[in-house]
Tab-separated table of C-alpha atoms and ligand atoms in Angstrom:
chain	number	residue	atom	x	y	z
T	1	UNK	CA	0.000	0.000	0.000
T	2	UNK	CA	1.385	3.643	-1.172
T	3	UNK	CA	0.916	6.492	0.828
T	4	UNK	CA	1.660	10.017	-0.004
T	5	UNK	CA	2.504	12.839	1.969
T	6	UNK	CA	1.708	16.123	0.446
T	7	UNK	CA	2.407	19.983	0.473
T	8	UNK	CA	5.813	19.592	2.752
T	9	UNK	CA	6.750	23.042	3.420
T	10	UNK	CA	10.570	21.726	3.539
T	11	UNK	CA	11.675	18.145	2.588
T	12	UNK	CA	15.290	18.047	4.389
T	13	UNK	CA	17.807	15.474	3.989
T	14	UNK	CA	17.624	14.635	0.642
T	15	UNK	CA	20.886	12.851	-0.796
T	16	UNK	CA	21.411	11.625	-3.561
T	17	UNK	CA	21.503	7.077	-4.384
T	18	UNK	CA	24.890	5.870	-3.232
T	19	UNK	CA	26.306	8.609	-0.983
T	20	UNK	CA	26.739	6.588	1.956
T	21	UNK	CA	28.132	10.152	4.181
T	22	UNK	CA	28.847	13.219	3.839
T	23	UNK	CA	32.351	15.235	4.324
T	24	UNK	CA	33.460	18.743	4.651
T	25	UNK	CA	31.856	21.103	2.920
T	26	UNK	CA	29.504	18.653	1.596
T	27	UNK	CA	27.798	18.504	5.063
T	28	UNK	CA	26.040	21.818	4.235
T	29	UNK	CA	25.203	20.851	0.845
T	30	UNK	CA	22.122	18.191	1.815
T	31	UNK	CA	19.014	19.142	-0.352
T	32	UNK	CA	16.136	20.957	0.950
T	33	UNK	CA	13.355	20.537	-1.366
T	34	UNK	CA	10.455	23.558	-0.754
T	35	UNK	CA	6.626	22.675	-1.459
T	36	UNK	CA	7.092	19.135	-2.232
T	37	UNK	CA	5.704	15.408	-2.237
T	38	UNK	CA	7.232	12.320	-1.296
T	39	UNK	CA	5.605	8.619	-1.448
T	40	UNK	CA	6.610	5.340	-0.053
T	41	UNK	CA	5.699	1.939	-0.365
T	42	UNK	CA	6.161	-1.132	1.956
T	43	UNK	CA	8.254	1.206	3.939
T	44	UNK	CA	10.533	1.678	1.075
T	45	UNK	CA	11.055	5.452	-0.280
T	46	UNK	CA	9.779	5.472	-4.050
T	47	UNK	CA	9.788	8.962	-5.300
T	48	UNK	CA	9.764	13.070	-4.192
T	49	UNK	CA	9.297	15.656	-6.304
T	50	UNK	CA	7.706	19.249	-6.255
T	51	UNK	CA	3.870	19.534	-5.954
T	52	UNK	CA	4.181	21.305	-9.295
T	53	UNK	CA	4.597	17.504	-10.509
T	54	UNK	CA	1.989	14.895	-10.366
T	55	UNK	CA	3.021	12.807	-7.786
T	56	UNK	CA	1.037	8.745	-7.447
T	57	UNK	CA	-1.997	7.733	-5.970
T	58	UNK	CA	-2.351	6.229	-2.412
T	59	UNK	CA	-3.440	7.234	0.686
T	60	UNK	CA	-3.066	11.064	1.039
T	61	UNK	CA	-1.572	12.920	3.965
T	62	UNK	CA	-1.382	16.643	3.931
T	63	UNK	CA	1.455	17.963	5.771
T	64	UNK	CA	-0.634	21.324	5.630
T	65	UNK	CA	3.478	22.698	4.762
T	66	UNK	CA	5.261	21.192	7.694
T	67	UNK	CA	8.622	19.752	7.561
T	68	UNK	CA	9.406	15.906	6.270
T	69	UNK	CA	13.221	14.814	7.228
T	70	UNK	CA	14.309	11.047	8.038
T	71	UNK	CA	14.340	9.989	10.967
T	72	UNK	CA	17.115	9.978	13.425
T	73	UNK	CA	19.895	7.661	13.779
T	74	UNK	CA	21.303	7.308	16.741
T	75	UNK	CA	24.950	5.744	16.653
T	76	UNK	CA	26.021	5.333	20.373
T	77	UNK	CA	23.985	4.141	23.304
T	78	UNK	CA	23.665	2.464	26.638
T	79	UNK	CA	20.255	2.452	26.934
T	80	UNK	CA	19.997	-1.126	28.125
T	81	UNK	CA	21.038	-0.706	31.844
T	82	UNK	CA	19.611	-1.721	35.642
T	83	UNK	CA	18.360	0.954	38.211
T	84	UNK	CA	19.520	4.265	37.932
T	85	UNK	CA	22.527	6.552	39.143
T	86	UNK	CA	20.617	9.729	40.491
T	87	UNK	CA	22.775	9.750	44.066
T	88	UNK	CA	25.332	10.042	41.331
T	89	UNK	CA	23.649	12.959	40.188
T	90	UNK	CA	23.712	14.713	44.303
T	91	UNK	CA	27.478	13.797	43.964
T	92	UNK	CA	28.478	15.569	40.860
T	93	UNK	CA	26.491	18.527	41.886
T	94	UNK	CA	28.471	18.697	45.097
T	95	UNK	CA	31.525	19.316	42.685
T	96	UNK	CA	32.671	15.669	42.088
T	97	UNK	CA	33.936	15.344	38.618
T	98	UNK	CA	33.036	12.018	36.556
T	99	UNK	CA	36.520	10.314	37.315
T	100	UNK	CA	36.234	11.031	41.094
T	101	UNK	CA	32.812	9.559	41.069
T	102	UNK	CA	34.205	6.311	39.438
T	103	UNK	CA	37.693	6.531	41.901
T	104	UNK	CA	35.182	5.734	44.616
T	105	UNK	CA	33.174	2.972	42.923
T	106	UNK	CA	30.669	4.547	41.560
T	107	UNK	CA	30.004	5.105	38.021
T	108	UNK	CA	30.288	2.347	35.748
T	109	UNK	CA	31.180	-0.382	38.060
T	110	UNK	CA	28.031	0.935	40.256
T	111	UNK	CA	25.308	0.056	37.613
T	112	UNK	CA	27.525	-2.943	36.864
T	113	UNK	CA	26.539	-3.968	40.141
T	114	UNK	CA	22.954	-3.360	40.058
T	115	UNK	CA	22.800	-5.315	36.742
T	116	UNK	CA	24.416	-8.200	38.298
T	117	UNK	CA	21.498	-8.765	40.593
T	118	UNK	CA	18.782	-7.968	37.612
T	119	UNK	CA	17.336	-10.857	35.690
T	120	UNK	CA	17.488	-10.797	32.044
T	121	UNK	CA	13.537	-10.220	31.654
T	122	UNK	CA	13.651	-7.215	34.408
T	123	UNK	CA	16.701	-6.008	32.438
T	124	UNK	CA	14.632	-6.031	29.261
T	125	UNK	CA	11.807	-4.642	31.216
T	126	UNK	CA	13.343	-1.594	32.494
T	127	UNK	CA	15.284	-0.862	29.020
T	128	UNK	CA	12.091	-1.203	26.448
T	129	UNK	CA	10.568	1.773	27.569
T	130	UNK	CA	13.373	3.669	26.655
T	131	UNK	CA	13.524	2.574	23.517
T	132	UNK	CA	10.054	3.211	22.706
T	133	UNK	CA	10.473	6.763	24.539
T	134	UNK	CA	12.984	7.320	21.688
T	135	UNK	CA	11.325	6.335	18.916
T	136	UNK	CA	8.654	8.289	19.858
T	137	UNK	CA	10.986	11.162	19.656
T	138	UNK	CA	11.909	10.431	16.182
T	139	UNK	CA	14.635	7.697	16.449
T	140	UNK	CA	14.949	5.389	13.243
T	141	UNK	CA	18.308	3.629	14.079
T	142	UNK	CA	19.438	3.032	17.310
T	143	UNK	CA	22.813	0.785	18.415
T	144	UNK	CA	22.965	-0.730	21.711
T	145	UNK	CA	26.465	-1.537	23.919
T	146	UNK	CA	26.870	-4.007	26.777
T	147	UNK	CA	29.582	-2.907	29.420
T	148	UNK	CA	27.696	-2.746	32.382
T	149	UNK	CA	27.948	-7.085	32.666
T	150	UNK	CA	31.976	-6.776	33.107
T	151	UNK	CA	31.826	-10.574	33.561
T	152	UNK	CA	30.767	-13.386	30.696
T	153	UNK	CA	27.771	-13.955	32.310
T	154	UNK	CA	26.474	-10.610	32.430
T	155	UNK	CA	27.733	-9.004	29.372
T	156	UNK	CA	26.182	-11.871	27.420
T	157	UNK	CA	23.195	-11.375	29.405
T	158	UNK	CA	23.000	-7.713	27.877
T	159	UNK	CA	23.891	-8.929	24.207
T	160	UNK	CA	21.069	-11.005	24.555
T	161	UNK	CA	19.104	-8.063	25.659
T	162	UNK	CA	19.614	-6.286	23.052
T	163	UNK	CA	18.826	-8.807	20.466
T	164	UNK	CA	15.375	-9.281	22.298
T	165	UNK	CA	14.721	-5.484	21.753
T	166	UNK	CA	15.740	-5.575	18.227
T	167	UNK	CA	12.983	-8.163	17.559
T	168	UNK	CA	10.437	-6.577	20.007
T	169	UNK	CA	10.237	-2.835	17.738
T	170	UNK	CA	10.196	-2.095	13.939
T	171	UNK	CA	13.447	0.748	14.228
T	172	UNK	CA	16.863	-0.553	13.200
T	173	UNK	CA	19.293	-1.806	15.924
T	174	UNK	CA	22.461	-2.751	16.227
T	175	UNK	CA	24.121	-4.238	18.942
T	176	UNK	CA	28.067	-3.570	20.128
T	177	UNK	CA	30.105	-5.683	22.482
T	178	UNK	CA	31.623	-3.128	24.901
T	179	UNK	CA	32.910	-5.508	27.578
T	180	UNK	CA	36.152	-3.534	28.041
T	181	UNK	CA	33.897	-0.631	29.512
T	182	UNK	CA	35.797	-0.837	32.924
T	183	UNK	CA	37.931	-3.665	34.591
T	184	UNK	CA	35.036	-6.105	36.199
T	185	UNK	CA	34.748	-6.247	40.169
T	186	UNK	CA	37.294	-9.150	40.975
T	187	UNK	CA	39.888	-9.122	38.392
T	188	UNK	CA	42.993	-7.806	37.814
T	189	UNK	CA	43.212	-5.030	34.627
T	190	UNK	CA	45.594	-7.810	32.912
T	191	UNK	CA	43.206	-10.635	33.788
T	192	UNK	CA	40.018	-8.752	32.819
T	193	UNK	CA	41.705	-8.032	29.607
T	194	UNK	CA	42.107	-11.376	28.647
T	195	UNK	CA	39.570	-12.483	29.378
T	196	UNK	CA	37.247	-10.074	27.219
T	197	UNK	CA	39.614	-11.331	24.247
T	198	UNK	CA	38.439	-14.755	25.664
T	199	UNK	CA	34.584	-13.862	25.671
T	200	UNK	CA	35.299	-12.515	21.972
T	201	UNK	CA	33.694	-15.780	19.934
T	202	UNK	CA	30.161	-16.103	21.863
T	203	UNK	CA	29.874	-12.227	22.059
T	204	UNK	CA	30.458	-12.068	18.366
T	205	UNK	CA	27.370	-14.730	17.857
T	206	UNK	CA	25.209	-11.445	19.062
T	207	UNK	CA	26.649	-8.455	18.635
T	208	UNK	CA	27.657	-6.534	15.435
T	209	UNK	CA	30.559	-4.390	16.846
T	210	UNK	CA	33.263	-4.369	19.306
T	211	UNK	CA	33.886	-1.119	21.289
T	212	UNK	CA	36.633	-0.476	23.937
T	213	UNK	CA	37.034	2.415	26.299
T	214	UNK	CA	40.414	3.215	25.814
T	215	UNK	CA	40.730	6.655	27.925
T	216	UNK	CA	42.962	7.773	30.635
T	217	UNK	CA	42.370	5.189	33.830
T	218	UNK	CA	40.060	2.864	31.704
T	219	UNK	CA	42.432	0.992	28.878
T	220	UNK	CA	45.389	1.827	27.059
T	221	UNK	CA	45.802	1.726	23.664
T	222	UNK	CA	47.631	-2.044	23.998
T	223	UNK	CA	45.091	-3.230	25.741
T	224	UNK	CA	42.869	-1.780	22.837
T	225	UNK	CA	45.016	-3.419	19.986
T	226	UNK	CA	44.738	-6.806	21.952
T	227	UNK	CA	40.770	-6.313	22.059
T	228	UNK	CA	40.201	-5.266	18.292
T	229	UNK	CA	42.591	-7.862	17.172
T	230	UNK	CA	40.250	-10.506	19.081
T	231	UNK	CA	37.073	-8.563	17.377
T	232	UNK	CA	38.656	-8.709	14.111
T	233	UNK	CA	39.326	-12.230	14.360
T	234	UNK	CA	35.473	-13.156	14.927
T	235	UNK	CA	34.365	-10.746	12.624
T	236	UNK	CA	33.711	-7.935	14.788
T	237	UNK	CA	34.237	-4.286	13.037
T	238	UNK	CA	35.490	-1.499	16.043
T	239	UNK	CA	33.703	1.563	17.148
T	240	UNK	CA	35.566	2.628	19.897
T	241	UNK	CA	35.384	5.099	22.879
T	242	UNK	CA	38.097	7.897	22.351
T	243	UNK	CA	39.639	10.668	23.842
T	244	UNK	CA	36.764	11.864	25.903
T	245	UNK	CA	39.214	12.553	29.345
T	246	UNK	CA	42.679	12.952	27.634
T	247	UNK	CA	44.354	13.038	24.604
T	248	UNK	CA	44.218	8.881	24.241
T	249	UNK	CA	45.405	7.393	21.325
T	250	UNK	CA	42.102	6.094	21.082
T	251	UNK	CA	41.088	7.943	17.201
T	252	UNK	CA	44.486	6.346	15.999
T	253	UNK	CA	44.146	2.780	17.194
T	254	UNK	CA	40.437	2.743	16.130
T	255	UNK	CA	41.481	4.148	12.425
T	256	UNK	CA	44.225	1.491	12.878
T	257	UNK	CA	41.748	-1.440	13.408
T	258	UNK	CA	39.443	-0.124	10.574
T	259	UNK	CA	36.975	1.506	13.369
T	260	UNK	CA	33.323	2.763	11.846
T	261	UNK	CA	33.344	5.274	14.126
T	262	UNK	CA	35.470	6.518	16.819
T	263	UNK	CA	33.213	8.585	19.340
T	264	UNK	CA	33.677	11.464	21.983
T	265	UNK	CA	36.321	13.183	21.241
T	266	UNK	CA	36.292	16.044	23.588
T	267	UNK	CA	39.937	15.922	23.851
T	268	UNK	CA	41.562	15.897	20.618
T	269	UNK	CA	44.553	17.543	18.505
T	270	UNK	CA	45.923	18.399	14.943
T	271	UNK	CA	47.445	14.637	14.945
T	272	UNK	CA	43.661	13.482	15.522
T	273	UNK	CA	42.701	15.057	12.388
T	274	UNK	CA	45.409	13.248	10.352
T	275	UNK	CA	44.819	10.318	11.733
T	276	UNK	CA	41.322	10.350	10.312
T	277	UNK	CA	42.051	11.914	7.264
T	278	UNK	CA	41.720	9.632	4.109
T	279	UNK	CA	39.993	6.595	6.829
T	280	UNK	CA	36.374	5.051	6.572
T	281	UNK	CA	36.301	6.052	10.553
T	282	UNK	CA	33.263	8.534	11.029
T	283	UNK	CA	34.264	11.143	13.846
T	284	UNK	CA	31.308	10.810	16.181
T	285	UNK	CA	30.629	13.831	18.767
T	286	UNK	CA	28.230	13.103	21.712
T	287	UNK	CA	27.887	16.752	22.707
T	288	UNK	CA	25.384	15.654	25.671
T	289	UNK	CA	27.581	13.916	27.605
T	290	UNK	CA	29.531	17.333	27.356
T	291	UNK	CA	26.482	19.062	28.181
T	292	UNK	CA	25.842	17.216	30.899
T	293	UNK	CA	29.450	16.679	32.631
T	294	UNK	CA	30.112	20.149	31.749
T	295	UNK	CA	33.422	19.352	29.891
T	296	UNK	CA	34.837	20.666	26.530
T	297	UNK	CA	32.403	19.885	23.381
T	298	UNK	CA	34.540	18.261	20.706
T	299	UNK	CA	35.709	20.343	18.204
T	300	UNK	CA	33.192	19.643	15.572
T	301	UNK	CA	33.183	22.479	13.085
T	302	UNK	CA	37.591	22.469	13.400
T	303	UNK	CA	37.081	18.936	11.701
T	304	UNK	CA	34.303	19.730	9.309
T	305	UNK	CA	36.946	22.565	8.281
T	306	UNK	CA	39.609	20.287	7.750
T	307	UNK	CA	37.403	17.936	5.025
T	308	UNK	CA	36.495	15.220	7.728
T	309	UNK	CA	32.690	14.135	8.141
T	310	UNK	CA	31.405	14.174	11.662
T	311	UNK	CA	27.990	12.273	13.169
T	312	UNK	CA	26.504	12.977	16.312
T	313	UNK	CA	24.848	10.513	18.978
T	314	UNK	CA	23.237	10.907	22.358
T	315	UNK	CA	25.183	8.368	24.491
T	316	UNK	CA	22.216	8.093	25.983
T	317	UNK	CA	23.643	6.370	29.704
T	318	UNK	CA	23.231	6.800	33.230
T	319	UNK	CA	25.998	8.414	33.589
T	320	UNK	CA	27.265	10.676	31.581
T	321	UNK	CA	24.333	11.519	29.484
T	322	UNK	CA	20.517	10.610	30.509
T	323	UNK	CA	18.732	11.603	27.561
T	324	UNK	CA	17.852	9.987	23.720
T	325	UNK	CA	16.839	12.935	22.585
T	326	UNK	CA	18.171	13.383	19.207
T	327	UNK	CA	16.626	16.816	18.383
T	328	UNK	CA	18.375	18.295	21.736
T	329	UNK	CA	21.529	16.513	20.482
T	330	UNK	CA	20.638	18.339	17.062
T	331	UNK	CA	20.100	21.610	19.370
T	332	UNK	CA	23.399	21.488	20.811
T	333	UNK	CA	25.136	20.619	17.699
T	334	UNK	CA	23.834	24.537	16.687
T	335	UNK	CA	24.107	26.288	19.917
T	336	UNK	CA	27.328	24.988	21.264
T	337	UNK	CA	28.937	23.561	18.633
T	338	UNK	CA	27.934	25.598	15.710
T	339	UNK	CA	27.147	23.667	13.263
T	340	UNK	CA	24.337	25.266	10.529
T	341	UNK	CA	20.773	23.656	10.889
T	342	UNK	CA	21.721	21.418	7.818
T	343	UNK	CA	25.064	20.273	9.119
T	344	UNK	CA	23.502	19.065	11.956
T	345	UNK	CA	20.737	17.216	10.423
T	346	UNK	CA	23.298	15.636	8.155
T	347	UNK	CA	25.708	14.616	11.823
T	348	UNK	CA	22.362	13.149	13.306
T	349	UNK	CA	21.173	11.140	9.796
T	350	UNK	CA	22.826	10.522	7.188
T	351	UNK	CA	26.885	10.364	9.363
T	352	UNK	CA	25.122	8.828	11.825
T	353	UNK	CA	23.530	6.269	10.412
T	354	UNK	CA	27.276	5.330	8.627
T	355	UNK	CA	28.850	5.539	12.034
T	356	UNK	CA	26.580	2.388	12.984
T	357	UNK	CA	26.708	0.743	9.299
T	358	UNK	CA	22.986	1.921	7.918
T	359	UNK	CA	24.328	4.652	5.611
T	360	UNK	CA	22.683	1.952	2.988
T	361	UNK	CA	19.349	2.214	4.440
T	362	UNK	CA	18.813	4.293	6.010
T	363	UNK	CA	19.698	9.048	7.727
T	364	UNK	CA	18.232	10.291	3.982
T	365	UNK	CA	15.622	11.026	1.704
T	366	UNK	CA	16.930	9.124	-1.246
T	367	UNK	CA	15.034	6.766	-3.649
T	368	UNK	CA	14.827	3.483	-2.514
T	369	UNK	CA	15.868	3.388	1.366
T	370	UNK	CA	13.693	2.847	4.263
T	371	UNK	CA	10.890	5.597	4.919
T	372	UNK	CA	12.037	5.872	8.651
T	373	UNK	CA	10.574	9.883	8.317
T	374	UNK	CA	9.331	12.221	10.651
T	375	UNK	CA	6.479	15.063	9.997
T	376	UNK	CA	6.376	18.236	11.883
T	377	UNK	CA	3.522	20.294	12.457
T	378	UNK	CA	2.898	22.859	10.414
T	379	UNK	CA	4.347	25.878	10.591
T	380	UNK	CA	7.924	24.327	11.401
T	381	UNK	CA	11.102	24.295	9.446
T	382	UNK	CA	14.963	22.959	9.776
T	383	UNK	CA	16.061	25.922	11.098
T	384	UNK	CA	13.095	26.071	13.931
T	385	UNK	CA	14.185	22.548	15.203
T	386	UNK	CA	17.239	23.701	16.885
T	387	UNK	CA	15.941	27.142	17.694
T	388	UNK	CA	12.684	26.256	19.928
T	389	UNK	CA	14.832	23.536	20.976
T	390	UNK	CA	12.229	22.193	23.274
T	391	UNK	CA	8.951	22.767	21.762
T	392	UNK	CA	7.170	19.635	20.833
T	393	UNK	CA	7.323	19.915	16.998
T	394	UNK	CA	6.580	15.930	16.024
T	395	UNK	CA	2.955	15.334	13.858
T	396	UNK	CA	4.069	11.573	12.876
T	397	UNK	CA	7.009	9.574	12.597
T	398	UNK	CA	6.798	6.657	10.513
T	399	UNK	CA	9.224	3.770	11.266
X	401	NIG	O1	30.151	7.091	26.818
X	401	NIG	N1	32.704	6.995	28.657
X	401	NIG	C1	32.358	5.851	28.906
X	401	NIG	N2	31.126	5.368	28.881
X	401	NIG	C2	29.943	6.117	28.904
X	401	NIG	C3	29.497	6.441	30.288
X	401	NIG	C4	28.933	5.267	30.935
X	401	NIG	C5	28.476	5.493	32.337
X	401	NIG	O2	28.939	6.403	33.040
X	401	NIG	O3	27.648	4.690	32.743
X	401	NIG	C6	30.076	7.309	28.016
X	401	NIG	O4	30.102	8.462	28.461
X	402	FE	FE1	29.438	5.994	25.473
C-alpha cells in the first residue's frame, strides 16, 4: 500500500543514491526541497518531487506545509542498563567530577553492580521503555552496547538483551560488544583483559561491533590493539570510545583497526585530524555527555573545516548523558557547537547512520531506502528545530 505525503513546506535530507556520508563542505550541501511530495511503499522510499509535478496515488496525507526529514539515527547508546545513578547525580552537583565519582566505585562499576542482581527479563523490562520513549521522539536507528555485565555472564546477558529489543520494535538496531567498559569487580586489569579477548567468539554470535574504552584510567591503547585484534578475528568491526578525558590514542588505534566510528572526542589535537584523514572512521561527537558533565564539546566544526565528516549521537547512559533525545543533540550541535541547521541534520542522519553501518538504508531522503521519516507540524522548518529547541514539533514519525 502507497501512501503520499503532500504539500511539505521543507523536505530536508535529501541525498542523492549511493552517498553513503557526507564530508566537509559537503555537510552543508544536503538538499532541501520547498513545497514538495514524497511517497513510499512497503516502507521503502519510491519517489519526491515538487507539488508542481503529479506525484502517485495512495493514501493522502497533507502535511498542511510542515517539515518531512528522516528519521534519526542514533549511533552510540547504553540504553539497556539496571536501576539508575541519580545519588550520582547529588554527587556531581556537590563538585565531584566524573573520574572522582568512578575513583570511589561509583560510576560504571556501580550500575555494573545493580545489573548483576537484575534478571534478564527485568533487564529487558526496564530498558524497552526507553527505547520506545525514543522512537517516539523520532529515532529510526538506534545501536545498543553491553559494558555494564563486566563478567561473561552478564555481558552476554545484555547482548542477549539487546537482540530481544531488536525483535520486540520495527526501528533498526544494532548491537556492540563493549565488555572492556571498565575492569570487572574481581579481576585484575591484565586478567580482565584477557579475558574479554576470551569472551570474543560467543559475544560475536550477538553483537555486530566491538567497542573499547580506551581513555585515561580505563584501557590503554595495547590493551585496545589486543581487544580489536580478538574482534577482528570473529568478525567484529570497532567503534571505539576515544579521547573523551585525555588526549588517548584512542582515534588512531580505532582508524588502525578499521573503526566505523570513533566517538567522543572532547579531547583531541591536529594529529587526531590526520589520523582520520583519508579513513572510513566517522568522527562521532556526543555533545550531551559534554552538556551534561560540563566538559569541553569536541571540536566539531575544526574537523568539518579540515574535510572530515562528523555524526553525532546521544550516548544516551546513566551516567554521563541521561537523555535519547536526538533533536536536543541536534540543538546542541547549533548552539554549542555551531554547526548550521543542515550540518547538523546531516551529523544526526545521514553520518550517523554510517557511524553504525545503515548509511545503505537508512539518515536520507533518497530513492529506494527505508521511509524511517518524521512530519512536523505545520508551521515548522529545519532551522526552527534547533531554535525552539524544546517545543514539541513531532505530527508523525513513521518507522
Ligand atoms: O560514553 N565513557 C564511557 N562510557 C559512557 C558512560 C557510561 C556510564 O557512566 O555509565 C560514556 O560516556
Ligand atoms: Fe558511550
Amino acid at each position: 500500500m502507497r501512501t503520499v505525503i503532500v504539500n511539505i513546506g521543507e523536505l530536508a535530507g535529501v541525498v542523492p543514491e549511493g552517498v553513503l556520508r557526507k564530508t566537509g563542505a559537503g555537510m552543508g550541501e544536503t538538499g532541501i526541497l520547498h513545497d514538495a511530495w514524497i511517497s513510499f511503499s512497503d516502507g521503502i522510499i519510491e519517489d519526491f518531487a515538487p507539488m508542481s509535478t503529479p506525484h502517485p496515488s495512495g493514501e493522502t496525507v497533507d502535511a498542511e506545509g510542515g517539515l518531512v526529514i528522516p528519521a534519526f539515527c542514533d549511533s552510540h547508546t547504553h540504553l539497556v542498563y539496571a536501576g539508575s545513578r541519580d545519588g550520582e547525580f547529588l554527587d556531581k552537583l556537590s563538585g565531584l567530577s566524573y573520574e572522582e565519582i568512578a575513583a570511589r566505585g561509583g560510576g560504571i562499576l556501580n550500575s555494573s553492580d545493580i545489573l548483576h542482581r537484575c534478571s534478564e527479563d527485568d533487564l529487558f523490562a526496564a530498558s524497552l521503555p526507553r527505547v520506545r520513549e525514543i522512537m517516539d521522539k523520532g529515532t529510526g536507528a538506534v545501536e545498543i552496547k553491553s559494558g555494564y555485565g563486566l563478567n561473561p555472564q552478564d555481558e552476554l546477558k545484555m547482548l542477549r538483551v539487546i537482540r530481544r529489543i531488536r525483535e520486540a520494535v520495527p526501528i533498526t538496531v544494532k548491537s556492540t560488544f563493549l565488555g572492556a567498559h571498565a575492569v570487572g569487580r574481581g579481576y585484575s586489569h591484565e586478567e580482565y583483559v584477557r579475558t574479554v579477548v576470551e569472551m570474543m567468539p560467543r559475544a560475536a554470535e550477538l553483537a555486530d561491533y566491538v567497542d573499547v574504552f580506551c581513555d585515561k584510567g580505563f584501557f590503554t591503547v595495547e590493551d585496545t590493539a589486543a581487544i580489536l585484534e580478538a574482534g577482528a578475528r570473529c568478525g567484529l568491526r570497532p567503534k571505539i570510545h576515544a579521547n573523551e578525558l585525555d588526549v588517548s590514542g584512542g582515534v588512531q588505534v580505532g582508524v588502525h583497526y578499521g573503526a566505523l566510528s570513533v566517538d567522543h572526542l572532547e579531547r583531541t589535537t591536529e594529529a587526531e585530524i590526520e589520523a582520520l584523514r583519508d579513513s572510513g572512521t566517522m568522527p562521532t561527537m556526543l555533545p550531551g555527555s559534554s552538556f551534561f558533565l560540563g566538559i569541553p564539546y569536541a571540536n566539531a566544526k575544526g574537523f568539518i573545516r579540515a574535510g572530515l565528516g562528523v555524526a553525532l549521537a546521544s550516548d544516551y547512559n546513566p551516567g554521563s548523558s541521561p537523555s535519547g533525545d536526538m533533536r536536543f543533540v541536534m540543538a546542541l550541535g547549533c548552539i554549542k557547537m555551531r554547526l548550521t541547521p543542515i550540518e547538523a541534520l546531516c551529523a544526526v542522519t545521514l553520518n550517523s547512520a554510517y557511524a553504525m553501518g545503515v548509511s545503505d538504508s537508512m539518515g536520507s531522503i533518497t530513492r529506494g531506502k527505508r521511509a524511517s521519516l518524521i512530519l512536523s507540524d505545520p508551521g515548522w522548518t529545519l532551522t526552527k528545530l534547533p531554535y525552539l529547541y524544546q517545543t514539541p514539533f513531532i505530527r508523525s514519525v513513521w518507522h
